Amino acid sequence: MTFSVAVIQFTGLPGRERENRERSVRLIEDAAADGARVIVLPELAISGYTLNQDDLSAAAEPCDGPTLSAWTEAARRLGVVIAGGFCESDGGRLYNSALLVGPDGLLLHYRKLHLFDGEKVIFTPGDRGLAVASTPFGRIGLCVCYDLRFVEVMRVLALQGAELIVVPTAWVCGFDKVERDGDGLIGQARGAVVQANLNQVYVACASQSGTAGDIAFLGSSLVADPYGRILAGPLAQDIEVTLVAPMDPAIAQAALVRTERVKPREDRRTDVYGVTAGGQTL
């Protein structure tokens, strides 16, 4: 079953969460009209990516708040799966969270495990672990931005059976010490492409772009296949665009066996090393 995945690159504006939410639904509708069945929005798409605690506190909402309602209604009406980030409030704490929503409702509720730079002052580290959901469009895993720097994250999701890993991001300027390469890739995006190949999964990253307050973003949204081929993107840092690329879960399955004697999953030395998730060694 071949279908299309979309990554939506745009700037969520701090202090305008209602406008951002309404805009996200319009962009989801546009992507669905272009044929996308899985649609990915950026990190903190609804609150906007900011390190202003007052703005984030004002924009924060529970998991079952207006964003889940809006995205669930859109997913049901359009027959799509939606992933994106929002600022979550729970028990007086703020979380950098993301949702995966399908036509039948909530599929995954994720809290970013690895907080980046100034996020550590504002957010509480994620406590919901890593998980993969079965969807009408294959098995999908979810993580957020800086999580990609920790290779165990994508490896765990792959070993849990993910065929596609969706990554809401807000790649920011000032930390990547290497210029874009000949393919236009920044370091973070290059890492996502490499890990797609190493873990035999599709990867779809949707980043913030432009500027919001005093934070500038690198864009670089992209889709890569399980062989590390870039199917769409990377986008420039100052544009708001939706990319649509094809995905076929059968290719993800075929990538597990590169040749008769090269089978990356089977060749792992689990007698020497392993990764643990949820108390289980994978």
PDB file of C-alpha atoms in Angstrom:
ATOM      1  CA  MET A   1       0.000   0.000   0.000  1.00  0.00           C
ATOM      2  CA  THR A   2       1.670   3.181  -1.192  1.00  0.00           C
ATOM      3  CA  PHE A   3       0.539   6.506   0.257  1.00  0.00           C
ATOM      4  CA  SER A   4       1.913  10.013   0.745  1.00  0.00           C
ATOM      5  CA  VAL A   5       3.359  11.689   3.821  1.00  0.00           C
ATOM      6  CA  ALA A   6       3.481  15.475   4.224  1.00  0.00           C
ATOM      7  CA  VAL A   7       5.753  17.629   6.351  1.00  0.00           C
ATOM      8  CA  ILE A   8       4.455  21.134   6.996  1.00  0.00           C
ATOM      9  CA  GLN A   9       7.117  23.775   7.615  1.00  0.00           C
ATOM     10  CA  PHE A  10       5.775  26.975   9.145  1.00  0.00           C
ATOM     11  CA  THR A  11       6.320  29.466  11.949  1.00  0.00           C
ATOM     12  CA  GLY A  12       4.114  29.157  15.001  1.00  0.00           C
ATOM     13  CA  LEU A  13       3.827  32.605  16.555  1.00  0.00           C
ATOM     14  CA  PRO A  14       4.136  32.839  20.362  1.00  0.00           C
ATOM     15  CA  GLY A  15       1.126  34.383  22.060  1.00  0.00           C
ATOM     16  CA  ARG A  16      -1.178  33.438  19.172  1.00  0.00           C
ATOM     17  CA  GLU A  17      -2.021  29.842  19.962  1.00  0.00           C
ATOM     18  CA  ARG A  18      -5.627  30.040  18.747  1.00  0.00           C
ATOM     19  CA  GLU A  19      -4.489  31.452  15.419  1.00  0.00           C
ATOM     20  CA  ASN A  20      -1.727  28.834  15.174  1.00  0.00           C
ATOM     21  CA  ARG A  21      -4.205  26.034  15.887  1.00  0.00           C
ATOM     22  CA  GLU A  22      -6.682  27.259  13.285  1.00  0.00           C
ATOM     23  CA  ARG A  23      -3.889  27.676  10.769  1.00  0.00           C
ATOM     24  CA  SER A  24      -2.601  24.179  11.470  1.00  0.00           C
ATOM     25  CA  VAL A  25      -6.012  22.771  10.546  1.00  0.00           C
ATOM     26  CA  ARG A  26      -6.077  24.746   7.295  1.00  0.00           C
ATOM     27  CA  LEU A  27      -2.608  23.472   6.422  1.00  0.00           C
ATOM     28  CA  ILE A  28      -3.664  19.916   7.260  1.00  0.00           C
ATOM     29  CA  GLU A  29      -6.651  20.314   4.951  1.00  0.00           C
ATOM     30  CA  ASP A  30      -4.400  21.589   2.160  1.00  0.00           C
ATOM     31  CA  ALA A  31      -1.977  18.686   2.603  1.00  0.00           C
ATOM     32  CA  ALA A  32      -4.830  16.183   2.535  1.00  0.00           C
ATOM     33  CA  ALA A  33      -6.146  17.807  -0.648  1.00  0.00           C
ATOM     34  CA  ASP A  34      -2.693  17.217  -2.153  1.00  0.00           C
ATOM     35  CA  GLY A  35      -3.032  13.522  -1.369  1.00  0.00           C
ATOM     36  CA  ALA A  36      -1.171  13.239   1.950  1.00  0.00           C
ATOM     37  CA  ARG A  37      -2.429  10.568   4.334  1.00  0.00           C
ATOM     38  CA  VAL A  38       0.127  11.134   7.128  1.00  0.00           C
ATOM     39  CA  ILE A  39       0.741  14.789   7.972  1.00  0.00           C
ATOM     40  CA  VAL A  40       3.493  16.106  10.267  1.00  0.00           C
ATOM     41  CA  LEU A  41       3.589  19.552  11.915  1.00  0.00           C
ATOM     42  CA  PRO A  42       6.518  21.185  13.780  1.00  0.00           C
ATOM     43  CA  GLU A  43       7.546  21.057  17.423  1.00  0.00           C
ATOM     44  CA  LEU A  44       5.451  23.369  19.641  1.00  0.00           C
ATOM     45  CA  ALA A  45       3.396  24.218  16.570  1.00  0.00           C
ATOM     46  CA  ILE A  46       0.499  25.593  18.609  1.00  0.00           C
ATOM     47  CA  SER A  47       2.284  27.645  21.285  1.00  0.00           C
ATOM     48  CA  GLY A  48       5.096  28.649  18.957  1.00  0.00           C
ATOM     49  CA  TYR A  49       8.658  27.747  19.873  1.00  0.00           C
ATOM     50  CA  THR A  50       9.726  30.193  22.566  1.00  0.00           C
ATOM     51  CA  LEU A  51      11.652  30.137  25.823  1.00  0.00           C
ATOM     52  CA  ASN A  52       9.395  32.769  27.377  1.00  0.00           C
ATOM     53  CA  GLN A  53       7.804  30.957  30.290  1.00  0.00           C
ATOM     54  CA  ASP A  54       4.885  33.377  30.568  1.00  0.00           C
ATOM     55  CA  ASP A  55       3.964  32.863  26.911  1.00  0.00           C
ATOM     56  CA  LEU A  56       4.258  29.091  27.231  1.00  0.00           C
ATOM     57  CA  SER A  57       2.228  28.975  30.438  1.00  0.00           C
ATOM     58  CA  ALA A  58      -0.514  31.011  28.790  1.00  0.00           C
ATOM     59  CA  ALA A  59      -0.550  28.699  25.760  1.00  0.00           C
ATOM     60  CA  ALA A  60      -0.320  25.434  27.699  1.00  0.00           C
ATOM     61  CA  GLU A  61      -3.207  22.975  27.587  1.00  0.00           C
ATOM     62  CA  PRO A  62      -3.946  19.454  28.794  1.00  0.00           C
ATOM     63  CA  CYS A  63      -3.478  16.493  26.487  1.00  0.00           C
ATOM     64  CA  ASP A  64      -7.238  16.329  25.936  1.00  0.00           C
ATOM     65  CA  GLY A  65      -7.481  20.069  25.249  1.00  0.00           C
ATOM     66  CA  PRO A  66      -8.456  22.073  22.174  1.00  0.00           C
ATOM     67  CA  THR A  67      -5.533  20.914  20.026  1.00  0.00           C
ATOM     68  CA  LEU A  68      -6.401  17.240  20.392  1.00  0.00           C
ATOM     69  CA  SER A  69     -10.039  18.093  19.656  1.00  0.00           C
ATOM     70  CA  ALA A  70      -9.185  20.113  16.550  1.00  0.00           C
ATOM     71  CA  TRP A  71      -6.749  17.562  15.140  1.00  0.00           C
ATOM     72  CA  THR A  72      -9.026  14.598  15.908  1.00  0.00           C
ATOM     73  CA  GLU A  73     -11.913  16.263  14.097  1.00  0.00           C
ATOM     74  CA  ALA A  74      -9.677  16.998  11.100  1.00  0.00           C
ATOM     75  CA  ALA A  75      -8.253  13.462  11.065  1.00  0.00           C
ATOM     76  CA  ARG A  76     -11.735  11.931  11.173  1.00  0.00           C
ATOM     77  CA  ARG A  77     -13.145  14.238   8.508  1.00  0.00           C
ATOM     78  CA  LEU A  78     -10.179  13.869   6.150  1.00  0.00           C
ATOM     79  CA  GLY A  79      -9.233  10.244   6.833  1.00  0.00           C
ATOM     80  CA  VAL A  80      -5.635  11.106   7.739  1.00  0.00           C
ATOM     81  CA  VAL A  81      -3.100  10.639  10.540  1.00  0.00           C
ATOM     82  CA  ILE A  82      -1.689  13.839  12.090  1.00  0.00           C
ATOM     83  CA  ALA A  83       1.427  14.405  14.210  1.00  0.00           C
ATOM     84  CA  GLY A  84       2.494  17.675  15.787  1.00  0.00           C
ATOM     85  CA  GLY A  85       3.783  19.430  18.869  1.00  0.00           C
ATOM     86  CA  PHE A  86       2.108  21.504  21.579  1.00  0.00           C
ATOM     87  CA  CYS A  87       2.860  22.843  25.052  1.00  0.00           C
ATOM     88  CA  GLU A  88       1.230  20.572  27.609  1.00  0.00           C
ATOM     89  CA  SER A  89       0.254  21.474  31.159  1.00  0.00           C
ATOM     90  CA  ASP A  90      -0.231  18.681  33.674  1.00  0.00           C
ATOM     91  CA  GLY A  91      -0.087  18.873  37.450  1.00  0.00           C
ATOM     92  CA  GLY A  92       1.428  22.350  37.385  1.00  0.00           C
ATOM     93  CA  ARG A  93       4.257  21.252  35.085  1.00  0.00           C
ATOM     94  CA  LEU A  94       4.932  22.097  31.457  1.00  0.00           C
ATOM     95  CA  TYR A  95       5.924  19.466  28.902  1.00  0.00           C
ATOM     96  CA  ASN A  96       7.191  19.794  25.349  1.00  0.00           C
ATOM     97  CA  SER A  97       4.700  17.283  23.991  1.00  0.00           C
ATOM     98  CA  ALA A  98       3.482  15.812  20.729  1.00  0.00           C
ATOM     99  CA  LEU A  99       0.403  13.934  19.581  1.00  0.00           C
ATOM    100  CA  LEU A 100      -0.261  11.323  16.936  1.00  0.00           C
ATOM    101  CA  VAL A 101      -3.937  11.384  16.008  1.00  0.00           C
ATOM    102  CA  GLY A 102      -5.921   9.235  13.578  1.00  0.00           C
ATOM    103  CA  PRO A 103      -9.499   9.010  12.323  1.00  0.00           C
ATOM    104  CA  ASP A 104     -10.483   7.091  15.471  1.00  0.00           C
ATOM    105  CA  GLY A 105      -8.776   9.476  17.890  1.00  0.00           C
ATOM    106  CA  LEU A 106      -5.550   9.613  19.895  1.00  0.00           C
ATOM    107  CA  LEU A 107      -2.867   7.109  18.886  1.00  0.00           C
ATOM    108  CA  LEU A 108       0.200   8.384  20.781  1.00  0.00           C
ATOM    109  CA  HIS A 109       0.779  11.007  23.466  1.00  0.00           C
ATOM    110  CA  TYR A 110       4.503  11.708  23.747  1.00  0.00           C
ATOM    111  CA  ARG A 111       6.549  13.994  25.983  1.00  0.00           C
ATOM    112  CA  LYS A 112       9.987  15.022  24.707  1.00  0.00           C
ATOM    113  CA  LEU A 113      12.612  12.995  26.539  1.00  0.00           C
ATOM    114  CA  HIS A 114      15.691  15.112  25.824  1.00  0.00           C
ATOM    115  CA  LEU A 115      15.303  18.815  26.545  1.00  0.00           C
ATOM    116  CA  PHE A 116      17.526  21.187  24.602  1.00  0.00           C
ATOM    117  CA  ASP A 117      19.417  24.142  26.061  1.00  0.00           C
ATOM    118  CA  GLY A 118      16.990  26.650  27.638  1.00  0.00           C
ATOM    119  CA  GLU A 119      14.110  24.178  27.486  1.00  0.00           C
ATOM    120  CA  LYS A 120      15.580  22.606  30.620  1.00  0.00           C
ATOM    121  CA  VAL A 121      14.635  25.682  32.648  1.00  0.00           C
ATOM    122  CA  ILE A 122      10.980  25.578  31.573  1.00  0.00           C
ATOM    123  CA  PHE A 123       9.894  22.055  30.739  1.00  0.00           C
ATOM    124  CA  THR A 124       9.861  18.812  32.695  1.00  0.00           C
ATOM    125  CA  PRO A 125      11.632  15.914  30.932  1.00  0.00           C
ATOM    126  CA  GLY A 126       9.301  13.418  29.323  1.00  0.00           C
ATOM    127  CA  ASP A 127       8.040  10.514  31.412  1.00  0.00           C
ATOM    128  CA  ARG A 128       5.948   8.545  28.926  1.00  0.00           C
ATOM    129  CA  GLY A 129       8.706   6.523  27.291  1.00  0.00           C
ATOM    130  CA  LEU A 130       8.798   5.555  23.624  1.00  0.00           C
ATOM    131  CA  ALA A 131       6.023   3.841  21.710  1.00  0.00           C
ATOM    132  CA  VAL A 132       4.850   2.892  18.232  1.00  0.00           C
ATOM    133  CA  ALA A 133       1.238   2.952  17.043  1.00  0.00           C
ATOM    134  CA  SER A 134      -0.529   0.807  14.481  1.00  0.00           C
ATOM    135  CA  THR A 135      -2.341   3.109  12.065  1.00  0.00           C
ATOM    136  CA  PRO A 136      -4.283   2.719   8.801  1.00  0.00           C
ATOM    137  CA  PHE A 137      -0.971   3.643   7.135  1.00  0.00           C
ATOM    138  CA  GLY A 138       1.442   1.301   8.844  1.00  0.00           C
ATOM    139  CA  ARG A 139       3.281   1.418  12.149  1.00  0.00           C
ATOM    140  CA  ILE A 140       4.399   4.903  13.164  1.00  0.00           C
ATOM    141  CA  GLY A 141       6.802   6.035  15.888  1.00  0.00           C
ATOM    142  CA  LEU A 142       7.086   9.547  17.312  1.00  0.00           C
ATOM    143  CA  CYS A 143       9.896  11.618  18.826  1.00  0.00           C
ATOM    144  CA  VAL A 144      10.753  15.343  18.968  1.00  0.00           C
ATOM    145  CA  CYS A 145      13.723  17.322  17.623  1.00  0.00           C
ATOM    146  CA  TYR A 146      16.705  16.971  20.013  1.00  0.00           C
ATOM    147  CA  ASP A 147      15.687  13.359  20.679  1.00  0.00           C
ATOM    148  CA  LEU A 148      17.344  12.587  17.328  1.00  0.00           C
ATOM    149  CA  ARG A 149      20.747  13.377  18.842  1.00  0.00           C
ATOM    150  CA  PHE A 150      20.390  10.241  20.957  1.00  0.00           C
ATOM    151  CA  VAL A 151      20.603   7.337  18.569  1.00  0.00           C
ATOM    152  CA  GLU A 152      18.941   4.961  21.006  1.00  0.00           C
ATOM    153  CA  VAL A 153      15.615   6.738  20.448  1.00  0.00           C
ATOM    154  CA  MET A 154      15.219   5.931  16.783  1.00  0.00           C
ATOM    155  CA  ARG A 155      16.746   2.484  17.274  1.00  0.00           C
ATOM    156  CA  VAL A 156      14.175   1.649  19.962  1.00  0.00           C
ATOM    157  CA  LEU A 157      11.295   2.852  17.780  1.00  0.00           C
ATOM    158  CA  ALA A 158      12.613   0.810  14.862  1.00  0.00           C
ATOM    159  CA  LEU A 159      12.972  -2.307  17.014  1.00  0.00           C
ATOM    160  CA  GLN A 160       9.427  -1.747  18.275  1.00  0.00           C
ATOM    161  CA  GLY A 161       8.296  -2.146  14.682  1.00  0.00           C
ATOM    162  CA  ALA A 162       8.072   1.392  13.331  1.00  0.00           C
ATOM    163  CA  GLU A 163       8.047   1.673   9.548  1.00  0.00           C
ATOM    164  CA  LEU A 164       7.828   5.478   9.674  1.00  0.00           C
ATOM    165  CA  ILE A 165       9.167   7.790  12.387  1.00  0.00           C
ATOM    166  CA  VAL A 166       7.632  11.260  12.464  1.00  0.00           C
ATOM    167  CA  VAL A 167       9.643  14.051  14.065  1.00  0.00           C
ATOM    168  CA  PRO A 168       8.174  17.462  14.912  1.00  0.00           C
ATOM    169  CA  THR A 169      11.207  19.776  15.170  1.00  0.00           C
ATOM    170  CA  ALA A 170      12.239  23.385  15.673  1.00  0.00           C
ATOM    171  CA  TRP A 171      15.850  23.334  14.525  1.00  0.00           C
ATOM    172  CA  VAL A 172      17.342  26.612  15.739  1.00  0.00           C
ATOM    173  CA  CYS A 173      20.256  28.691  14.489  1.00  0.00           C
ATOM    174  CA  GLY A 174      23.489  29.124  16.388  1.00  0.00           C
ATOM    175  CA  PHE A 175      24.318  25.587  17.483  1.00  0.00           C
ATOM    176  CA  ASP A 176      25.266  23.769  14.284  1.00  0.00           C
ATOM    177  CA  LYS A 177      28.969  24.372  13.641  1.00  0.00           C
ATOM    178  CA  VAL A 178      29.009  22.871  10.152  1.00  0.00           C
ATOM    179  CA  GLU A 179      27.664  24.625   7.063  1.00  0.00           C
ATOM    180  CA  ARG A 180      24.943  23.034   4.959  1.00  0.00           C
ATOM    181  CA  ASP A 181      26.405  20.324   2.770  1.00  0.00           C
ATOM    182  CA  GLY A 182      26.013  19.868  -0.968  1.00  0.00           C
ATOM    183  CA  ASP A 183      22.523  18.457  -0.490  1.00  0.00           C
ATOM    184  CA  GLY A 184      21.521  21.485   1.597  1.00  0.00           C
ATOM    185  CA  LEU A 185      21.496  19.450   4.797  1.00  0.00           C
ATOM    186  CA  ILE A 186      22.213  20.941   8.202  1.00  0.00           C
ATOM    187  CA  GLY A 187      23.797  18.673  10.792  1.00  0.00           C
ATOM    188  CA  GLN A 188      20.545  17.732  12.514  1.00  0.00           C
ATOM    189  CA  ALA A 189      18.851  16.874   9.231  1.00  0.00           C
ATOM    190  CA  ARG A 190      21.881  14.911   8.054  1.00  0.00           C
ATOM    191  CA  GLY A 191      21.674  12.859  11.237  1.00  0.00           C
ATOM    192  CA  ALA A 192      18.017  12.066  10.572  1.00  0.00           C
ATOM    193  CA  VAL A 193      18.803  10.851   7.052  1.00  0.00           C
ATOM    194  CA  VAL A 194      21.691   8.678   8.262  1.00  0.00           C
ATOM    195  CA  GLN A 195      19.529   7.139  10.975  1.00  0.00           C
ATOM    196  CA  ALA A 196      16.784   6.361   8.462  1.00  0.00           C
ATOM    197  CA  ASN A 197      19.322   4.212   6.629  1.00  0.00           C
ATOM    198  CA  LEU A 198      20.840   2.653   9.754  1.00  0.00           C
ATOM    199  CA  ASN A 199      17.432   1.742  11.178  1.00  0.00           C
ATOM    200  CA  GLN A 200      15.667   0.818   7.919  1.00  0.00           C
ATOM    201  CA  VAL A 201      12.760   3.226   8.464  1.00  0.00           C
ATOM    202  CA  TYR A 202      11.167   6.182   6.760  1.00  0.00           C
ATOM    203  CA  VAL A 203      11.751   9.468   8.596  1.00  0.00           C
ATOM    204  CA  ALA A 204       9.642  12.611   8.215  1.00  0.00           C
ATOM    205  CA  CYS A 205      10.865  15.800   9.950  1.00  0.00           C
ATOM    206  CA  ALA A 206       8.749  18.973  10.035  1.00  0.00           C
ATOM    207  CA  SER A 207      10.549  22.069  11.344  1.00  0.00           C
ATOM    208  CA  GLN A 208       9.679  25.595  12.296  1.00  0.00           C
ATOM    209  CA  SER A 209      11.079  28.231   9.935  1.00  0.00           C
ATOM    210  CA  GLY A 210      11.780  31.959   9.815  1.00  0.00           C
ATOM    211  CA  THR A 211      11.930  33.762  13.150  1.00  0.00           C
ATOM    212  CA  ALA A 212       9.735  33.972  16.235  1.00  0.00           C
ATOM    213  CA  GLY A 213      10.743  36.693  18.664  1.00  0.00           C
ATOM    214  CA  ASP A 214      14.512  36.448  19.116  1.00  0.00           C
ATOM    215  CA  ILE A 215      14.762  32.837  17.897  1.00  0.00           C
ATOM    216  CA  ALA A 216      15.698  32.041  14.291  1.00  0.00           C
ATOM    217  CA  PHE A 217      15.016  28.618  12.810  1.00  0.00           C
ATOM    218  CA  LEU A 218      16.868  26.569  10.229  1.00  0.00           C
ATOM    219  CA  GLY A 219      13.910  24.988   8.477  1.00  0.00           C
ATOM    220  CA  SER A 220      15.332  21.901   6.720  1.00  0.00           C
ATOM    221  CA  SER A 221      12.127  19.840   6.791  1.00  0.00           C
ATOM    222  CA  LEU A 222      12.532  16.605   4.849  1.00  0.00           C
ATOM    223  CA  VAL A 223      11.424  13.057   4.179  1.00  0.00           C
ATOM    224  CA  ALA A 224      13.941  10.197   3.830  1.00  0.00           C
ATOM    225  CA  ASP A 225      13.433   6.542   2.977  1.00  0.00           C
ATOM    226  CA  PRO A 226      14.846   3.403   4.682  1.00  0.00           C
ATOM    227  CA  TYR A 227      17.907   3.476   2.414  1.00  0.00           C
ATOM    228  CA  GLY A 228      18.790   7.051   3.394  1.00  0.00           C
ATOM    229  CA  ARG A 229      17.548   8.530   0.128  1.00  0.00           C
ATOM    230  CA  ILE A 230      16.061  12.006   0.465  1.00  0.00           C
ATOM    231  CA  LEU A 231      12.571  11.911  -1.058  1.00  0.00           C
ATOM    232  CA  ALA A 232      11.665  15.547  -0.375  1.00  0.00           C
ATOM    233  CA  GLY A 233      13.534  18.560   1.004  1.00  0.00           C
ATOM    234  CA  PRO A 234      15.493  19.773   2.789  1.00  0.00           C
ATOM    235  CA  LEU A 235      13.710  23.116   2.778  1.00  0.00           C
ATOM    236  CA  ALA A 236      15.369  26.510   3.150  1.00  0.00           C
ATOM    237  CA  GLN A 237      15.199  28.167   6.549  1.00  0.00           C
ATOM    238  CA  ASP A 238      12.976  31.136   5.725  1.00  0.00           C
ATOM    239  CA  ILE A 239      10.064  29.607   3.816  1.00  0.00           C
ATOM    240  CA  GLU A 240       6.716  28.132   4.808  1.00  0.00           C
ATOM    241  CA  VAL A 241       6.007  25.175   2.530  1.00  0.00           C
ATOM    242  CA  THR A 242       4.415  21.738   2.652  1.00  0.00           C
ATOM    243  CA  LEU A 243       6.388  18.835   1.172  1.00  0.00           C
ATOM    244  CA  VAL A 244       4.629  15.659   0.053  1.00  0.00           C
ATOM    245  CA  ALA A 245       6.520  12.416  -0.596  1.00  0.00           C
ATOM    246  CA  PRO A 246       5.515   8.804  -1.311  1.00  0.00           C
ATOM    247  CA  MET A 247       5.860   6.040   1.252  1.00  0.00           C
ATOM    248  CA  ASP A 248       5.494   2.294   0.850  1.00  0.00           C
ATOM    249  CA  PRO A 249       5.700   0.119   3.994  1.00  0.00           C
ATOM    250  CA  ALA A 250       6.806  -2.778   1.772  1.00  0.00           C
ATOM    251  CA  ILE A 251      10.028  -0.872   1.061  1.00  0.00           C
ATOM    252  CA  ALA A 252      10.662  -0.569   4.803  1.00  0.00           C
ATOM    253  CA  GLN A 253      10.254  -4.329   5.116  1.00  0.00           C
ATOM    254  CA  ALA A 254      12.487  -5.009   2.104  1.00  0.00           C
ATOM    255  CA  ALA A 255      15.209  -2.757   3.545  1.00  0.00           C
ATOM    256  CA  LEU A 256      15.651  -5.155   6.455  1.00  0.00           C
ATOM    257  CA  VAL A 257      17.442  -7.566   4.105  1.00  0.00           C
ATOM    258  CA  ARG A 258      20.047  -5.796   1.994  1.00  0.00           C
ATOM    259  CA  THR A 259      21.459  -9.038   0.549  1.00  0.00           C
ATOM    260  CA  GLU A 260      21.237 -12.698   1.464  1.00  0.00           C
ATOM    261  CA  ARG A 261      24.179 -12.193   3.834  1.00  0.00           C
ATOM    262  CA  VAL A 262      23.529  -8.600   4.932  1.00  0.00           C
ATOM    263  CA  LYS A 263      20.564  -8.457   7.291  1.00  0.00           C
ATOM    264  CA  PRO A 264      21.087  -5.533   9.695  1.00  0.00           C
ATOM    265  CA  ARG A 265      18.438  -6.511  12.232  1.00  0.00           C
ATOM    266  CA  GLU A 266      19.494 -10.149  12.352  1.00  0.00           C
ATOM    267  CA  ASP A 267      23.195  -9.274  12.448  1.00  0.00           C
ATOM    268  CA  ARG A 268      22.913  -7.343  15.724  1.00  0.00           C
ATOM    269  CA  ARG A 269      25.082  -8.801  18.523  1.00  0.00           C
ATOM    270  CA  THR A 270      22.489  -8.814  21.277  1.00  0.00           C
ATOM    271  CA  ASP A 271      24.741 -11.122  23.271  1.00  0.00           C
ATOM    272  CA  VAL A 272      27.118  -8.153  23.619  1.00  0.00           C
ATOM    273  CA  TYR A 273      24.830  -5.111  23.666  1.00  0.00           C
ATOM    274  CA  GLY A 274      21.206  -4.073  23.612  1.00  0.00           C
ATOM    275  CA  VAL A 275      18.855  -1.215  24.300  1.00  0.00           C
ATOM    276  CA  THR A 276      16.214  -1.222  27.005  1.00  0.00           C
ATOM    277  CA  ALA A 277      12.806   0.400  26.746  1.00  0.00           C
ATOM    278  CA  GLY A 278       9.956   0.008  29.183  1.00  0.00           C
ATOM    279  CA  GLY A 279      11.891  -2.591  31.129  1.00  0.00           C
ATOM    280  CA  GLN A 280      12.388  -4.749  28.040  1.00  0.00           C
ATOM    281  CA  THR A 281      15.727  -5.363  26.341  1.00  0.00           C
ATOM    282  CA  LEU A 282      15.419  -5.121  22.573  1.00  0.00           C
TER     283      LEU A 282
END
